[in-house]
Short mmCIF file of N, CA and C in Angstrom, two decimals:
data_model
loop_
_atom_site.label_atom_id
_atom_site.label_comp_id
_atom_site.label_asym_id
_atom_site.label_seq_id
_atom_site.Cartn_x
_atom_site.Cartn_y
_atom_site.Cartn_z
N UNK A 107 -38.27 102.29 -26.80
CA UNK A 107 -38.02 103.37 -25.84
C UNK A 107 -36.96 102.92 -24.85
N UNK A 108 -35.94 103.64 -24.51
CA UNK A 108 -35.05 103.43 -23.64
C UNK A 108 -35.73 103.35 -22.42
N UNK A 109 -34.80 102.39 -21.42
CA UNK A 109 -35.05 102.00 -20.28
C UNK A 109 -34.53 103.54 -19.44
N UNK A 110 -35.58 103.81 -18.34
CA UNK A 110 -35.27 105.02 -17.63
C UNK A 110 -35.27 104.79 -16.35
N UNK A 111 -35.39 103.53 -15.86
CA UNK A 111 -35.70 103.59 -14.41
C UNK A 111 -34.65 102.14 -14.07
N UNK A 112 -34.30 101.74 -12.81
CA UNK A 112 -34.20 100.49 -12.23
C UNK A 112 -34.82 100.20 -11.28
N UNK A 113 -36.01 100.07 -11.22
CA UNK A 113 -36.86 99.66 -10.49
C UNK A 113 -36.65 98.15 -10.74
N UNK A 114 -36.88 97.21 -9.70
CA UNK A 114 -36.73 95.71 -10.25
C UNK A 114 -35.68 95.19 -10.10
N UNK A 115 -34.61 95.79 -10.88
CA UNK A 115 -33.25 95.91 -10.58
C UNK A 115 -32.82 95.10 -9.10
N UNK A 116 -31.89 94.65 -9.03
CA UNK A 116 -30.93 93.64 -7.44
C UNK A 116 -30.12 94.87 -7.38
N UNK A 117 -29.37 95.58 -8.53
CA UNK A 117 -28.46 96.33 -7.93
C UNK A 117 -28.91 98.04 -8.47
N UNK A 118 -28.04 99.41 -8.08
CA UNK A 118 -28.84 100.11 -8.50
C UNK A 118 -27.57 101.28 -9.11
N UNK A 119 -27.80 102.04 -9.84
CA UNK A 119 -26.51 102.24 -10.97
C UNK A 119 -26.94 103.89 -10.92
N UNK A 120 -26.22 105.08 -10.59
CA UNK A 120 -26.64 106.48 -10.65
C UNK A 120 -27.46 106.79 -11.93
N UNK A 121 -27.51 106.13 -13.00
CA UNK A 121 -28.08 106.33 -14.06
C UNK A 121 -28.63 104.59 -14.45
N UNK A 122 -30.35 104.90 -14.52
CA UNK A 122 -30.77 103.43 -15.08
C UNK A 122 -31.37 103.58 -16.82
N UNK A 123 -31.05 104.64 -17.08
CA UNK A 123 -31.05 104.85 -18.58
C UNK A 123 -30.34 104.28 -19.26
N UNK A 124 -30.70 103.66 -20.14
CA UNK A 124 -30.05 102.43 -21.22
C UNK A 124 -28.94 103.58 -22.38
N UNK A 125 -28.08 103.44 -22.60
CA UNK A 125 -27.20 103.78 -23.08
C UNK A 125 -26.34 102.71 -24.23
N UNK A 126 -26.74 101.81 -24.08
CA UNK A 126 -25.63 100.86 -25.00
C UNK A 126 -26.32 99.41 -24.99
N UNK A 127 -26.05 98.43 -25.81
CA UNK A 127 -27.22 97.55 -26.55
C UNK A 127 -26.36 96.57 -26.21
N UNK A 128 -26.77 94.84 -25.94
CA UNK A 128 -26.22 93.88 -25.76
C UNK A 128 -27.04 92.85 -26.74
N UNK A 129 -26.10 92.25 -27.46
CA UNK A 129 -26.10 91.17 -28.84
C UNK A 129 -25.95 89.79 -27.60
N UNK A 130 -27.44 89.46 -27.58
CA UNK A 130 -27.02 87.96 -26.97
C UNK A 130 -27.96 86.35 -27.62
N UNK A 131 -27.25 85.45 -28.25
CA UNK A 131 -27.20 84.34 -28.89
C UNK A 131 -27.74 83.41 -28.00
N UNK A 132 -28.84 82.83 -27.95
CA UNK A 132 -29.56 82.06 -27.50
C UNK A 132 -30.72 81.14 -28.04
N UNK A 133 -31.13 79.85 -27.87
CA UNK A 133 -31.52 78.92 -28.69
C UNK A 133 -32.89 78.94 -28.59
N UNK A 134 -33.60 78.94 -29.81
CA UNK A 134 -34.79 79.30 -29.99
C UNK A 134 -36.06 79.18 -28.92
N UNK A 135 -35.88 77.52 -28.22
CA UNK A 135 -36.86 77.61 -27.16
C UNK A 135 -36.60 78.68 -26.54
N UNK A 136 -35.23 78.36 -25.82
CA UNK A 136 -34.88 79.46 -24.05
C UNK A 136 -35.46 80.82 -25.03
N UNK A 137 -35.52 81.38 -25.59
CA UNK A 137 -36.09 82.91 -26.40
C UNK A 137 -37.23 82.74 -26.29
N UNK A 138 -38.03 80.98 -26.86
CA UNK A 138 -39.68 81.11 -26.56
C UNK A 138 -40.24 81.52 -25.53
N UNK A 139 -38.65 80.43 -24.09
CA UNK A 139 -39.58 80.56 -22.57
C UNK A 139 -39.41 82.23 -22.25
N UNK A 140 -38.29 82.61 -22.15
CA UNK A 140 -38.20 84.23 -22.16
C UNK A 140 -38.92 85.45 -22.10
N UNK A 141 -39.66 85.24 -23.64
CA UNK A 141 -40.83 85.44 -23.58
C UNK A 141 -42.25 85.31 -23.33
N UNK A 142 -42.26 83.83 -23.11
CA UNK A 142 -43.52 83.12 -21.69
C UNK A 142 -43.77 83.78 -20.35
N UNK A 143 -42.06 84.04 -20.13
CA UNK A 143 -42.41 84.68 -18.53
C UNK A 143 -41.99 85.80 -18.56
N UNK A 144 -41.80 86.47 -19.38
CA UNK A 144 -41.49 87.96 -19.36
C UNK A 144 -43.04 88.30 -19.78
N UNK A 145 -43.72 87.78 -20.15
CA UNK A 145 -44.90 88.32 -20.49
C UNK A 145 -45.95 88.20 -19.27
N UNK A 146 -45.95 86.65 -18.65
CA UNK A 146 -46.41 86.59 -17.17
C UNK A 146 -45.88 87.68 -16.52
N UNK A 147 -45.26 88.63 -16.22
CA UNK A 147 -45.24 89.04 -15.61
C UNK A 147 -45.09 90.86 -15.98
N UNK A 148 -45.54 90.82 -16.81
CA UNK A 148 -45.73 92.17 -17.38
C UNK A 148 -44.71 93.09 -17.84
N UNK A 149 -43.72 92.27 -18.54
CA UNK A 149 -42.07 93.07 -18.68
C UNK A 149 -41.74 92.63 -20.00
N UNK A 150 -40.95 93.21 -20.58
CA UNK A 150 -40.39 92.72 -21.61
C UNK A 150 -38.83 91.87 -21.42
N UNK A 151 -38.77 91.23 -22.56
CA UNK A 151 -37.55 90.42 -22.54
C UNK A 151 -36.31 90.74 -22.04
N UNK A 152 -36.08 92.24 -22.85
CA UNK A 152 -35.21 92.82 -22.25
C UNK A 152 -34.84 93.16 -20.57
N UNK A 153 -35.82 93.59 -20.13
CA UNK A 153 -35.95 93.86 -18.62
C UNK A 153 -35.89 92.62 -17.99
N UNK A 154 -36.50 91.44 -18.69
CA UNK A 154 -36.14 90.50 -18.14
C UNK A 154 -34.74 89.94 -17.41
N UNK A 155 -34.15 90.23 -18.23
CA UNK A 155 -32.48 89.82 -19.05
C UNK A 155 -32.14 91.16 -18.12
N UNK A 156 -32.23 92.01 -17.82
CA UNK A 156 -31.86 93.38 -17.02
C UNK A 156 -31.84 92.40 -15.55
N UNK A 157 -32.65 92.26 -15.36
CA UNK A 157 -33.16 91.66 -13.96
C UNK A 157 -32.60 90.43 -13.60
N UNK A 158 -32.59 89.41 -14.65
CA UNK A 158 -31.71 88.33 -14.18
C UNK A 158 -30.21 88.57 -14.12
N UNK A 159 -29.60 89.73 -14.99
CA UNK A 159 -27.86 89.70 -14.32
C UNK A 159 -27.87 90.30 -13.71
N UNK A 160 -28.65 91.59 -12.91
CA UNK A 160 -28.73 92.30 -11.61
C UNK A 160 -28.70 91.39 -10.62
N UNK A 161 -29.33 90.28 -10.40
CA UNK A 161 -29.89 89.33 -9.30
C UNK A 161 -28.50 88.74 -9.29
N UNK A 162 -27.62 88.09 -10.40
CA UNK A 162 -27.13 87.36 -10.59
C UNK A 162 -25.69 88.09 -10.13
N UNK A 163 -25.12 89.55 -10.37
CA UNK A 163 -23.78 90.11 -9.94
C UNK A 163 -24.43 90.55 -8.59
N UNK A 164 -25.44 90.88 -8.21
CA UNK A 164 -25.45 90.76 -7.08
C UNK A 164 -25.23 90.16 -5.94
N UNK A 165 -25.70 88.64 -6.04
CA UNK A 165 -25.36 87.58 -5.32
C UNK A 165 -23.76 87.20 -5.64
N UNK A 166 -23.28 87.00 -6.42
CA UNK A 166 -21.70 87.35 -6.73
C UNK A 166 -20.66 88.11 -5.90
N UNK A 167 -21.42 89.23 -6.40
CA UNK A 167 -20.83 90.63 -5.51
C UNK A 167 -20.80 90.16 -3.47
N UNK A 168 -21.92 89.98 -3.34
CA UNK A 168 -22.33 89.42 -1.95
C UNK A 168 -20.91 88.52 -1.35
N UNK A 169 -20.87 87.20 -2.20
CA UNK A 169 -19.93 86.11 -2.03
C UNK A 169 -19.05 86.43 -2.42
N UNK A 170 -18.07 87.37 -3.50
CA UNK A 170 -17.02 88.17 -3.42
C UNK A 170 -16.72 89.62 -3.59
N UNK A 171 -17.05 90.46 -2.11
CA UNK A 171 -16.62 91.52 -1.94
C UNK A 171 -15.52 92.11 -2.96
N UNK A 172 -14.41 91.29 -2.71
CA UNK A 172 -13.58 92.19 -3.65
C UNK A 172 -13.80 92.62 -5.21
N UNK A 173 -14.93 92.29 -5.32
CA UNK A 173 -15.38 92.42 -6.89
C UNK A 173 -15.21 94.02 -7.07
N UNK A 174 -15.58 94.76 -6.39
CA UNK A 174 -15.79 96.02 -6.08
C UNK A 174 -16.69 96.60 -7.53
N UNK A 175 -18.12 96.10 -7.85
CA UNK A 175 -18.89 96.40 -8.94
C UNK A 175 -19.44 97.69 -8.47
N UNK A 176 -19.76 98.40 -9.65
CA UNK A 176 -20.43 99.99 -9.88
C UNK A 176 -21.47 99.99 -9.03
N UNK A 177 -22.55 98.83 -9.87
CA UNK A 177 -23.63 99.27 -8.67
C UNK A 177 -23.72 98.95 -7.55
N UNK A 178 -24.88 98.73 -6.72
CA UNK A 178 -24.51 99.05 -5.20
C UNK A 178 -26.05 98.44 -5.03
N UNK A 179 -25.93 97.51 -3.87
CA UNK A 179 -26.67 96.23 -3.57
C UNK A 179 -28.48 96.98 -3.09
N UNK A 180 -29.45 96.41 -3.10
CA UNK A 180 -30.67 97.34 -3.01
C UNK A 180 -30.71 98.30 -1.25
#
């Protein structure tokens, strides 16, 4: 089921409906832990992975303004 909300989310986007799919290559543990703590905490992997580059262009965005990114800080 597509993602419909950004709740959780660092940054926040006029539309949090998933629209388009990201292919990402990563080594079997970091996928085990992934799913260790995406499950502690009641989310899936994906949302996980939603949530850590939100946090992550956010703080970015913060330390360079001129980034001028879509979404827009909480």
């Amino acid at each position: 089921m597509p993602r419909q909300s950004g709740n959780g989310w660092f940054l926040k986007y006029e539309s949090a409906k998933a629209s388009t799919r990201l292919l990402l290559s990563l080594p079997k543990p970091m996928l085990d832990d992934a799913h260790a703590v995406a499950k502690a905490q009641g989310i899936s992997v994906a949302e996980l992975a939603r949530r850590a580059m939100t946090h992550h262009m956010s703080e970015l965005a913060r330390a360079h303004p001129e980034l001028k990114l879509i979404g827009q800080g909480p």
